[in-house]
Coordinates of C-alpha atoms in Angstrom, one line a residue:
X1321 CA -10.3 20.2 -9.5
X1322 CA -10.8 22.1 -6.2
X1323 CA -14.1 21.7 -4.5
X1324 CA -15.7 23.9 -1.8
X1325 CA -16.9 22.2 1.3
X1326 CA -20.5 22.7 0.1
X1327 CA -19.8 21.2 -3.3
X1328 CA -18.0 18.2 -1.6
X1329 CA -20.9 17.5 0.8
X1330 CA -23.4 18.0 -2.0
X1331 CA -21.5 15.5 -4.2
X1332 CA -21.6 12.9 -1.3
X1333 CA -25.3 13.4 -0.8
X1334 CA -26.4 13.4 -4.4
X1335 CA -24.0 10.6 -5.3
X1336 CA -25.3 8.3 -2.5
X1337 CA -28.9 9.0 -3.4
X1338 CA -28.4 8.4 -7.1
X1339 CA -26.5 5.2 -6.5
X1340 CA -29.4 3.8 -4.5
X1341 CA -32.1 4.8 -7.0
X1342 CA -30.5 4.3 -10.4
X1343 CA -30.3 0.7 -11.7
X1344 CA -29.0 -1.0 -14.8
X1345 CA -25.8 1.1 -15.1
X1346 CA -23.4 -1.8 -15.3
X1347 CA -22.0 -2.1 -18.8
X1348 CA -22.9 1.3 -20.0
X1349 CA -20.1 3.6 -21.1
X1350 CA -20.7 6.4 -18.6
X1351 CA -22.8 7.6 -15.6
X1352 CA -25.8 9.5 -16.9
X1353 CA -25.3 12.2 -14.3
X1354 CA -21.5 12.5 -14.5
X1355 CA -20.3 15.9 -15.8
X1356 CA -16.8 16.1 -17.3
X1357 CA -15.2 19.4 -17.9
X1358 CA -12.8 18.4 -20.7
X1359 CA -11.8 15.7 -23.2
X1360 CA -10.2 12.3 -22.4
X1361 CA -6.4 12.0 -22.5
X1362 CA -5.1 11.4 -26.1
X1363 CA -3.0 8.3 -25.3
X1364 CA -5.9 5.9 -24.7
X1365 CA -9.6 5.5 -25.4
X1366 CA -11.4 5.1 -22.0
X1367 CA -13.1 1.8 -21.5
X1368 CA -16.6 1.0 -20.4
X1369 CA -17.6 -0.2 -17.0
X1370 CA -17.2 -4.0 -16.8
X1371 CA -18.5 -6.9 -14.6
X1372 CA -16.6 -9.5 -16.7
X1373 CA -14.3 -12.0 -15.2
X1374 CA -11.4 -10.5 -17.2
X1375 CA -8.8 -7.8 -17.1
X1376 CA -10.2 -5.3 -19.5
X1377 CA -7.9 -2.8 -21.1
X1378 CA -8.1 0.0 -23.8
X1379 CA -7.8 -1.0 -27.4
X1380 CA -4.2 -1.2 -28.4
X1381 CA -2.9 -1.9 -24.9
X1382 CA -1.5 -5.4 -24.3
X1383 CA -1.0 -7.1 -21.0
X1384 CA 1.7 -9.8 -20.4
X1385 CA 0.9 -12.2 -17.5
X1386 CA 4.2 -11.9 -15.7
X1387 CA 3.8 -14.2 -12.6
X1388 CA 1.0 -15.8 -10.6
X1389 CA 0.6 -17.1 -7.1
X1390 CA 2.5 -20.4 -6.7
X1391 CA 4.8 -20.0 -9.7
X1392 CA 8.4 -21.3 -8.9
X1393 CA 11.1 -18.7 -8.7
X1394 CA 14.0 -21.1 -9.1
X1395 CA 15.3 -20.0 -5.7
X1396 CA 15.7 -21.8 -2.3
X1397 CA 14.4 -21.1 1.1
X1398 CA 16.7 -21.3 4.1
X1399 CA 15.6 -25.0 4.7
X1400 CA 16.4 -25.9 1.1
X1401 CA 12.9 -26.0 -0.2
X1402 CA 11.8 -24.4 -3.4
X1403 CA 10.5 -20.8 -3.2
X1404 CA 7.3 -19.8 -4.9
X1405 CA 5.6 -16.5 -5.8
X1406 CA 3.4 -15.4 -2.8
X1407 CA -0.3 -14.7 -2.6
X1408 CA -2.2 -11.4 -2.9
X1409 CA 0.5 -9.4 -4.7
X1410 CA 0.1 -5.7 -3.9
X1411 CA 2.7 -2.9 -4.3
X1412 CA 5.3 -3.2 -7.1
X1413 CA 8.5 -1.2 -7.7
X1414 CA 10.8 -1.6 -10.7
X1415 CA 14.6 -1.3 -10.5
X1416 CA 16.5 -1.0 -13.7
X1417 CA 19.1 -3.8 -13.8
X1418 CA 21.8 -1.1 -14.2
X1419 CA 20.4 1.3 -11.6
X1420 CA 23.4 1.1 -9.3
X1421 CA 25.6 2.4 -12.0
X1422 CA 23.3 5.2 -13.1
X1423 CA 21.4 3.3 -15.8
X1424 CA 17.7 3.5 -16.7
X1425 CA 17.2 0.1 -18.4
X1426 CA 13.5 -0.3 -19.2
X1427 CA 13.8 -3.7 -20.7
X1428 CA 15.5 -5.6 -17.9
X1429 CA 15.3 -5.1 -14.1
X1430 CA 14.3 -6.3 -10.7
X1431 CA 10.6 -6.1 -9.7
X1432 CA 9.8 -6.0 -6.0
X1433 CA 6.3 -7.2 -5.2
X1434 CA 4.5 -7.0 -1.8
X1435 CA 2.3 -9.9 -0.6
X1436 CA -0.3 -8.5 1.7
X1437 CA -2.4 -11.4 3.1
X1438 CA -3.5 -15.0 2.3
X1439 CA -6.9 -16.3 1.4
X1440 CA -6.9 -19.4 3.6
X1441 CA -9.3 -21.2 1.3
X1442 CA -6.8 -21.2 -1.6
X1443 CA -3.5 -21.1 0.3
X1444 CA -4.0 -23.6 3.1
X1445 CA -7.4 -25.2 2.5
X1446 CA -9.0 -23.6 5.5
X1447 CA -12.5 -22.7 4.3
X1448 CA -15.1 -20.1 5.3
X1449 CA -17.1 -23.1 6.7
X1450 CA -14.2 -24.0 8.9
X1451 CA -14.0 -20.4 10.1
X1452 CA -17.7 -20.3 10.9
X1453 CA -17.4 -23.6 12.8
X1454 CA -14.5 -22.1 14.8
X1455 CA -12.2 -24.9 13.6
X1456 CA -8.6 -24.3 14.5
X1457 CA -5.9 -24.2 11.8
X1458 CA -3.3 -26.9 11.9
X1459 CA 0.4 -26.0 12.2
X1460 CA 0.9 -27.1 8.6
X1461 CA -1.9 -24.7 7.4
X1462 CA -0.4 -21.8 9.4
X1463 CA 3.0 -22.6 7.9
X1464 CA 1.7 -22.4 4.4
X1465 CA 0.0 -19.0 5.1
X1466 CA 3.2 -17.6 6.6
X1467 CA 5.1 -18.5 3.5
X1468 CA 2.5 -16.9 1.2
X1469 CA 3.0 -13.3 2.6
X1470 CA 5.9 -10.8 2.7
X1471 CA 7.5 -10.0 -0.6
X1472 CA 9.2 -11.3 -3.8
X1473 CA 12.2 -10.1 -5.7
X1474 CA 11.9 -11.0 -9.4
X1475 CA 14.4 -10.7 -12.2
X1476 CA 12.5 -9.8 -15.3
X1477 CA 13.3 -9.1 -18.9
X1478 CA 11.4 -7.9 -22.0
X1479 CA 12.3 -10.1 -24.9
X1480 CA 10.7 -9.9 -28.4
X1481 CA 8.3 -7.4 -26.8
X1482 CA 7.1 -9.8 -24.1
X1483 CA 8.0 -9.6 -20.4
X1484 CA 9.2 -12.8 -18.7
X1485 CA 10.5 -13.9 -15.3
X1486 CA 14.1 -15.2 -15.5
X1487 CA 13.9 -18.5 -13.7
X1488 CA 16.7 -19.3 -11.3
X1489 CA 18.3 -15.8 -11.4
X1490 CA 20.6 -15.1 -8.5
X1491 CA 18.3 -12.1 -7.7
X1492 CA 15.1 -14.1 -7.3
X1493 CA 14.1 -14.6 -3.7
X1494 CA 11.4 -14.4 -1.1
X1495 CA 10.9 -12.7 2.2
X1496 CA 8.1 -14.2 4.3
X1497 CA 6.5 -14.2 7.7
X1498 CA 8.8 -17.1 8.6
X1499 CA 12.1 -15.7 7.4
X1500 CA 14.6 -14.0 7.3
X1501 CA 15.5 -12.6 10.7
X1502 CA 16.0 -8.9 10.4
X1503 CA 17.2 -6.1 12.7
X1504 CA 15.3 -3.0 13.8
X1505 CA 16.9 0.4 13.7
X1506 CA 16.2 3.7 15.5
X1507 CA 15.0 4.5 19.0
X1508 CA 12.7 1.5 19.4
X1509 CA 15.4 -1.0 18.5
X1510 CA 16.6 -0.7 22.1
X1511 CA 13.4 -2.6 23.1
X1512 CA 13.0 -4.6 19.9
X1513 CA 16.4 -5.6 18.5
X1514 CA 15.2 -8.2 15.9
X1515 CA 12.1 -9.6 14.2
X1516 CA 11.4 -12.7 12.3
X1517 CA 10.3 -12.0 8.8
X1518 CA 7.6 -9.5 7.6
X1519 CA 3.9 -9.7 6.9
X1520 CA 0.8 -7.6 5.9
X1521 CA 3.0 -5.8 3.3
X1522 CA 0.7 -3.3 1.6
X1523 CA 2.2 -0.5 -0.4
X1524 CA 5.6 1.2 -0.3
X1525 CA 8.1 3.3 -2.1
X1526 CA 11.6 3.4 -3.7
X1527 CA 14.5 5.2 -2.1
X1528 CA 17.1 7.4 -4.0
X1529 CA 19.7 4.7 -3.3
X1530 CA 17.5 2.0 -5.0
X1531 CA 16.1 0.0 -2.1
X1532 CA 12.4 -0.5 -1.4
X1533 CA 10.4 0.6 1.6
X1534 CA 7.8 -2.1 2.1
X1535 CA 5.0 -1.2 4.6
X1536 CA 3.5 -3.6 7.2
X1537 CA -0.2 -2.7 7.4
X1538 CA -2.6 -5.1 9.1
X1539 CA -0.1 -6.4 11.6
X1540 CA -2.7 -7.6 14.2
X1541 CA -3.7 -10.2 11.7
X1542 CA -0.4 -12.1 12.4
X1543 CA -2.1 -13.8 15.3
X1544 CA -4.0 -15.8 12.7
X1545 CA -0.7 -17.2 11.4
X1546 CA 0.4 -18.6 14.8
X1547 CA -0.7 -21.9 16.3
X1548 CA 0.3 -21.1 19.9
X1549 CA 2.6 -18.6 21.4
X1550 CA 5.6 -18.7 19.1
X1551 CA 6.8 -17.5 15.8
X1552 CA 8.6 -20.2 13.7
X1553 CA 12.1 -19.8 12.5
X1554 CA 14.1 -21.8 10.0
X1555 CA 16.6 -23.3 12.4
X1556 CA 17.0 -25.5 15.4
X1557 CA 17.3 -22.5 17.7
X1558 CA 14.5 -21.9 20.3
X1559 CA 11.4 -20.1 18.9
X1560 CA 10.8 -16.5 19.8
X1561 CA 7.7 -15.5 21.8
X1562 CA 5.1 -13.5 19.9
X1563 CA 5.6 -9.8 20.2
X1564 CA 3.1 -7.9 18.1
X1565 CA 5.3 -4.8 18.5
X1566 CA 7.9 -6.3 16.1
X1567 CA 5.4 -5.7 13.2
X1568 CA 3.7 -2.6 11.9
X1569 CA 6.9 -0.9 10.7
X1570 CA 8.4 0.2 7.4
X1571 CA 10.8 -2.4 6.1
X1572 CA 13.8 -1.6 3.9
X1573 CA 14.8 -4.3 1.4
X1574 CA 17.6 -4.2 -1.1
X1575 CA 16.5 -6.0 -4.3
X1576 CA 20.1 -6.2 -5.3
X1577 CA 20.9 -8.1 -2.0
X1578 CA 23.9 -5.9 -1.1
X1579 CA 22.2 -4.6 2.1
X1580 CA 20.4 -6.7 4.7
X1581 CA 16.6 -6.1 5.3
X1582 CA 15.8 -3.8 8.2
X1583 CA 12.8 -2.3 10.0
X1584 CA 13.1 1.4 10.6
X1585 CA 11.4 2.4 13.9
X1586 CA 12.0 6.1 13.5
X1587 CA 9.2 6.1 11.0
X1588 CA 6.6 5.0 13.6
X1589 CA 4.4 2.0 14.1
X1590 CA 0.9 1.9 12.7
X1591 CA -1.0 0.3 9.9
X1592 CA 1.4 1.6 7.2
X1593 CA -0.1 1.9 3.8
X1594 CA 2.7 3.4 1.9
X1595 CA 6.0 5.5 1.8
X1596 CA 6.2 8.4 -0.6
X1597 CA 9.7 9.6 -0.7
X1598 CA 11.4 12.9 -1.7
X1599 CA 14.6 14.8 -0.9
X1600 CA 14.0 18.2 0.7
X1601 CA 15.7 21.5 -0.4
X1602 CA 18.4 21.1 2.3
X1603 CA 19.0 17.4 1.3
X1604 CA 17.0 15.8 4.1
X1605 CA 14.9 12.7 3.3
X1606 CA 11.2 13.2 3.6
X1607 CA 8.8 10.2 3.8
X1608 CA 5.0 10.7 3.7
X1609 CA 2.9 7.8 5.1
X1610 CA -0.8 7.0 5.5
X1611 CA -2.4 4.9 8.3
X1612 CA -5.1 2.7 6.7
X1613 CA -7.8 2.6 9.2
X1614 CA -10.8 4.8 9.8
X1615 CA -10.1 7.8 12.1
X1616 CA -6.4 7.4 11.9
X1617 CA -3.8 9.9 10.6
X1618 CA -1.4 11.1 8.0
X1619 CA 2.3 11.2 8.9
X1620 CA 5.6 12.4 7.5
X1621 CA 9.2 11.7 8.6
X1622 CA 12.0 14.2 8.1
X1623 CA 15.5 12.8 8.5
X1624 CA 18.1 14.5 10.8
X1625 CA 20.9 13.9 8.3
X1626 CA 21.1 14.8 4.6
X1627 CA 21.2 12.3 1.8
X1628 CA 24.7 12.4 0.2
X1629 CA 24.8 10.9 -3.3
X1630 CA 28.6 10.5 -2.8
X1631 CA 28.0 8.2 0.2
X1632 CA 27.7 4.4 0.0
X1633 CA 24.3 2.9 -0.2
X1634 CA 24.7 1.6 3.4
X1635 CA 25.6 5.1 4.6
X1636 CA 22.6 6.7 2.7
X1637 CA 20.3 4.1 4.3
X1638 CA 21.3 5.4 7.8
X1639 CA 19.3 8.6 7.2
X1640 CA 16.2 6.5 8.0
X1641 CA 17.4 5.7 11.5
X1642 CA 17.0 9.2 13.0
X1643 CA 14.7 12.1 12.4
X1644 CA 11.4 13.8 13.4
X1645 CA 8.1 12.0 12.9
X1646 CA 5.1 14.3 12.4
X1647 CA 1.3 13.8 12.3
X1648 CA -1.0 16.1 10.3
X1649 CA -3.4 18.6 11.9
X1650 CA -5.5 19.6 8.9
X1651 CA -7.6 22.1 10.8
X1652 CA -4.5 24.2 11.7
X1653 CA -2.5 23.3 8.7
X1654 CA 0.4 22.1 10.9
X1655 CA 2.6 19.1 11.1
X1656 CA 2.7 18.1 14.8
X1657 CA 6.1 16.8 15.9
X1658 CA 5.9 13.5 17.8
X1659 CA 8.8 14.1 20.2
X1660 CA 8.8 12.7 23.7
X1661 CA 9.5 15.3 26.3
X1662 CA 8.0 16.5 29.6
X1663 CA 5.3 18.6 27.8
X1664 CA 4.3 15.7 25.5
X1665 CA 4.2 13.3 28.4
X1666 CA 1.8 15.6 30.4
X1667 CA -0.5 16.0 27.4
X1668 CA -0.6 12.3 26.5
X1669 CA -1.2 11.0 30.1
X1670 CA -4.1 13.4 30.5
X1671 CA -5.7 12.5 27.2
X1672 CA -8.7 10.3 26.4
X1673 CA -6.6 8.6 23.8
X1674 CA -4.2 7.3 26.5
X1675 CA -7.1 6.4 28.8
X1676 CA -8.9 4.4 26.0
X1677 CA -5.6 2.6 25.2
X1678 CA -5.0 1.8 28.9
X1679 CA -8.5 0.1 29.0
X1680 CA -7.5 -2.2 26.2
X1681 CA -4.0 -2.8 27.6
X1682 CA -3.6 -2.0 31.4
X1683 CA 0.1 -2.6 31.1
X1684 CA 0.6 0.3 28.6
X1685 CA 3.4 2.6 29.5
X1686 CA 4.8 5.5 27.4
X1687 CA 8.0 6.7 29.0
X1688 CA 10.4 7.3 26.2
X1689 CA 10.8 8.0 22.4
X1690 CA 11.0 4.3 21.9
X1691 CA 7.6 3.8 23.6
X1692 CA 6.2 6.7 21.6
X1693 CA 7.2 5.1 18.3
X1694 CA 5.7 1.7 19.3
X1695 CA 2.5 3.4 20.3
X1696 CA 2.5 6.1 17.6
X1697 CA -1.3 6.2 17.1
X1698 CA -2.0 6.9 20.8
X1699 CA 0.4 9.9 20.9
X1700 CA -0.7 11.3 17.5
X1701 CA -4.3 11.2 18.6
X1702 CA -3.5 12.8 22.1
X1703 CA -1.6 15.7 20.4
X1704 CA -4.5 16.6 18.1
X1705 CA -3.7 14.9 14.8
X1706 CA -6.8 14.9 12.5
X1707 CA -8.8 11.7 12.2
X1708 CA -9.1 10.8 8.5
X1709 CA -11.2 8.5 6.3
X1710 CA -8.7 5.6 5.8
X1711 CA -5.6 7.4 4.7
X1712 CA -4.1 5.1 2.1
X1713 CA -1.6 5.9 -0.6
X1714 CA 0.3 9.2 -0.8
X1715 CA 2.2 10.2 -3.9
X1716 CA 4.2 13.3 -4.8
X1717 CA 3.4 15.2 -8.0
X1718 CA 6.4 15.1 -10.3
X1719 CA 6.0 18.7 -11.5
X1720 CA 4.9 20.8 -8.6
X1721 CA 5.9 18.5 -5.7
X1722 CA 2.5 18.7 -4.0
X1723 CA 1.2 15.7 -2.1
X1724 CA -1.9 13.7 -3.2
X1725 CA -3.5 11.5 -0.6
X1726 CA -6.2 8.9 -1.2
X1727 CA -8.8 8.6 1.5
X1728 CA -10.6 5.4 0.7
X1729 CA -13.8 5.8 2.7
X1730 CA -15.3 6.0 6.2
X1731 CA -18.7 4.4 6.3
X1732 CA -19.0 5.3 10.0
X1733 CA -19.3 8.9 8.9
X1734 CA -21.3 8.4 5.7
X1735 CA -18.3 8.8 3.4
X1736 CA -19.0 5.7 1.3
X1737 CA -17.0 6.7 -1.8
X1738 CA -13.9 8.4 -0.4
X1739 CA -11.9 11.3 -1.9
X1740 CA -8.5 12.5 -2.8
X1741 CA -6.9 15.5 -1.2
X1742 CA -4.0 17.7 -2.4
X1743 CA -1.6 19.0 0.2
X1744 CA 0.8 21.9 -0.5
X1745 CA 3.7 22.5 1.9
X1746 CA 4.5 26.0 3.0
X1747 CA 7.0 27.6 0.6
X1748 CA 6.7 24.4 -1.5
X1749 CA 9.3 23.0 1.0
X1750 CA 8.7 19.4 2.1
X1751 CA 10.8 20.0 5.2
X1752 CA 8.4 22.8 6.5
X1753 CA 5.9 22.3 9.3
X1754 CA 3.0 24.3 7.8
X1755 CA 0.8 23.4 4.9
X1756 CA -2.6 24.0 3.2
X1757 CA -4.8 21.5 1.5
X1758 CA -7.8 21.1 -0.8
X1759 CA -10.2 18.3 -2.0
X1760 CA -8.9 17.4 -5.4
X1761 CA -11.5 14.8 -6.3
X1762 CA -14.6 13.4 -4.5
X1763 CA -15.5 9.8 -5.2
X1764 CA -19.0 8.9 -6.2
X1765 CA -21.2 8.4 -9.2
X1766 CA -20.6 12.1 -10.3
X1767 CA -16.9 11.4 -10.7
X1768 CA -17.2 7.7 -11.8
X1769 CA -14.8 6.2 -9.3
X1770 CA -15.3 5.0 -5.7
X1771 CA -12.9 4.2 -2.8
X1772 CA -9.5 5.4 -4.2
X1773 CA -6.6 3.4 -2.9
X1774 CA -3.1 3.2 -4.6
X1775 CA -1.9 6.2 -6.6
X1776 CA 0.8 6.7 -9.2
X1777 CA 1.9 9.6 -11.4
X1778 CA 3.3 9.5 -14.9
X1779 CA 5.9 12.1 -16.0
X1780 CA 3.2 14.4 -17.5
X1781 CA 1.5 14.7 -14.1
X1782 CA -1.5 12.5 -14.8
X1783 CA -2.7 10.8 -11.6
X1784 CA -3.3 7.0 -11.9
X1785 CA -5.9 5.8 -9.3
X1786 CA -6.8 2.2 -8.5
X1787 CA -10.0 1.6 -6.5
X1788 CA -10.8 -0.7 -3.6
X1789 CA -14.5 -1.3 -3.2
X1790 CA -14.8 -4.2 -0.8
X1791 CA -15.3 -7.5 -2.7
X1792 CA -18.4 -8.3 -0.6
X1793 CA -20.0 -4.9 -1.6
X1794 CA -19.2 -4.8 -5.3
X1795 CA -22.3 -4.2 -7.4
X1796 CA -24.5 -3.9 -4.4
X1797 CA -26.3 -1.0 -2.7
X1798 CA -24.5 2.3 -3.0
X1799 CA -21.8 0.6 -5.0
X1800 CA -24.2 -0.9 -7.6
X1801 CA -23.3 1.6 -10.4
X1802 CA -19.5 1.0 -10.3
X1803 CA -19.2 -2.7 -11.5
X1804 CA -15.8 -4.3 -10.9
X1805 CA -12.9 -2.4 -9.4
X1806 CA -10.8 -0.5 -11.9
X1807 CA -7.8 1.8 -12.7
X1808 CA -8.5 5.4 -13.7
X1809 CA -6.4 8.2 -15.2
X1810 CA -7.1 11.7 -13.8
X1811 CA -5.4 14.7 -15.4
X1812 CA -4.2 17.2 -12.8
X1813 CA -3.9 20.2 -15.3
X1814 CA -5.8 21.5 -18.3
X1815 CA -9.4 21.4 -19.2
X1816 CA -9.9 17.8 -17.8
X1817 CA -8.2 18.4 -14.5
X1818 CA -10.0 16.3 -11.9
X1819 CA -11.9 14.2 -14.4
X1820 CA -11.6 10.4 -14.1
X1821 CA -11.2 8.3 -17.2
X1822 CA -11.2 4.5 -16.8
X1823 CA -8.1 2.7 -18.1
X1824 CA -8.7 -0.8 -16.8
X1825 CA -11.3 -3.1 -15.1
X1826 CA -10.3 -6.0 -13.0
X1827 CA -11.7 -9.6 -12.9
X1828 CA -14.6 -10.6 -10.6
X1829 CA -14.0 -9.6 -6.9
X1830 CA -10.5 -8.5 -7.6
X1831 CA -8.7 -5.3 -6.7
X1832 CA -6.1 -3.7 -9.0
X1833 CA -3.1 -2.5 -6.9
X1834 CA 0.5 -1.4 -7.1
X1835 CA 0.8 0.6 -10.4
X1836 CA 4.4 1.3 -11.3
X1837 CA 6.1 2.5 -14.5
X1838 CA 9.4 1.5 -16.1
X1839 CA 11.7 4.5 -16.4
X1840 CA 10.7 5.2 -20.0
X1841 CA 7.0 4.6 -19.1
X1842 CA 6.6 2.1 -22.0
X1843 CA 5.4 -0.5 -19.4
X1844 CA 3.0 -0.2 -16.5
X1845 CA 3.3 -3.0 -13.9
X1846 CA 0.0 -3.8 -12.1
X1847 CA -1.1 -6.3 -9.5
X1848 CA -4.4 -8.1 -9.8
X1849 CA -5.2 -9.0 -6.2
X1850 CA -7.7 -11.5 -4.8
X1851 CA -9.8 -12.4 -7.8
X1852 CA -12.7 -14.6 -6.6
X1853 CA -12.2 -13.5 -3.0
X1854 CA -15.8 -14.3 -2.0
X1855 CA -15.5 -18.0 -3.0
X1856 CA -16.9 -20.4 -0.4
X1857 CA -15.3 -23.6 -1.8
X1858 CA -12.2 -24.3 -3.9
X1859 CA -14.4 -26.5 -6.1
X1860 CA -16.7 -23.7 -7.1
X1861 CA -14.7 -20.4 -7.2
X1862 CA -16.4 -17.2 -8.2
X1863 CA -13.6 -16.3 -10.6
X1864 CA -11.4 -18.3 -12.9
X1865 CA -8.9 -15.6 -13.8
X1866 CA -6.3 -15.7 -15.2
X1867 CA -6.5 -19.4 -16.4
X1868 CA -10.1 -19.4 -17.5
X1869 CA -12.3 -22.5 -17.8
X1870 CA -12.8 -24.1 -14.4
X1871 CA -9.3 -23.1 -13.1
X1872 CA -8.7 -21.7 -9.6
X1873 CA -8.3 -17.9 -9.5
X1874 CA -4.7 -16.7 -8.9
X1875 CA -3.5 -13.3 -7.8
X1876 CA -1.0 -12.2 -10.5
X1877 CA 1.2 -9.4 -11.7
X1878 CA 0.8 -8.1 -15.3
X1879 CA 2.9 -5.9 -17.4

């Protein structure tokens, strides 16, 4: 659905007013003012809005609870302790167990899962009351929180039609904020050769050589994990001083454990939401990335070298070490190269973006491509990249190769409900530097969804959209009509193109994240993140999903 600017602004205005004036919508099957152009997809019956403490799915769809926070993996950490599934599972990516030999097994494989952030109340016992009292966390509490983030590799199998975790598999393992040590590649590696672990892992992508690109998003939060001025390591060696610049990168992890984990600095440093990957017409690797903060930017990386299927996996991975990083200028329809040279230096140093950054950090210097990549945001803003409304997930349409980008919201500018744009590269060539774009879907009561976040496509070109209305705002004010966060299917062609049909509704105060299909699309993996997030005490949580009764809520992955 293409909308004119007038239609888009009208939708925002009408939607906001209606949400504030219409009550009692929760639980009804539809919004009274929503207008759909066509029928629902034939493969499911859309569900009603729900405020239940449950994962609600269409009739005939079954969900297997695959793994929950704290479940043992049967693997060992470097210090010999047992490893457990982390907290707040986000992005998932499925790898057929026979992927490295060209297979497409949809009944057994490895599942990569990101762990974005801890809820201290449940992870370490540090309560909202402790925070309000400005109580400091203990070293033990911080250690528990470090171990709860990063990512998990899970060996899973479908047996008798039910998906299960294979306990003790050689593939099961964790990456956390405390381990392992990993190298950095690319220009900034000269200044930052290594980092300890990974954290704030939001969304990501899967490479053609079957590794995962896991994206470090809210890296400034890592200060909350540290008791003093050091990051912990699993050894008797001296601790490393905190260097925030070691976080905020795209991390490559091999679920099959043949290649070591690495952070690729050529892809820039910012609050990475995702990595949407394709191979361009000349064989170069293209990676589209969003920066999830208001008034930040959309990026793409184009490798210098081509991807050769005949090369080893290690050789293919090297294409991520060198290339051109671009930021999008939507007004001009141009990708701006972020390349450090005399002209770039002159523009940046005269810019208000550089002056503002210097006020926050008087020691700031940008003198090389390495510095540019560490301070990607400053340079992108100085060169005229378009500020966007929380640029979250980007995904590439499987049929026409256009790029869909979720812009969650920007309450500073009155965009409460967000929207999804569609970007078409010049000549349909992902390696080009010119593009055009349109608004595909405007969030709001008229479309039935608000605050689009992660995206996924099925092979028929249907867009699957999960939404992220803040837990503290669910069911309140402008968001009153939407009930719990959900998962929606949006056709991109036919009579219903641009219409949203609800497929799932999450438990109380949860966010559904990380949708990913098996190769045959018989299974959709989905993360249920932060149920009961607004709980003030562990004794009286606001959600009891998935255990029910009086149990503690647990972020979990379902199949």
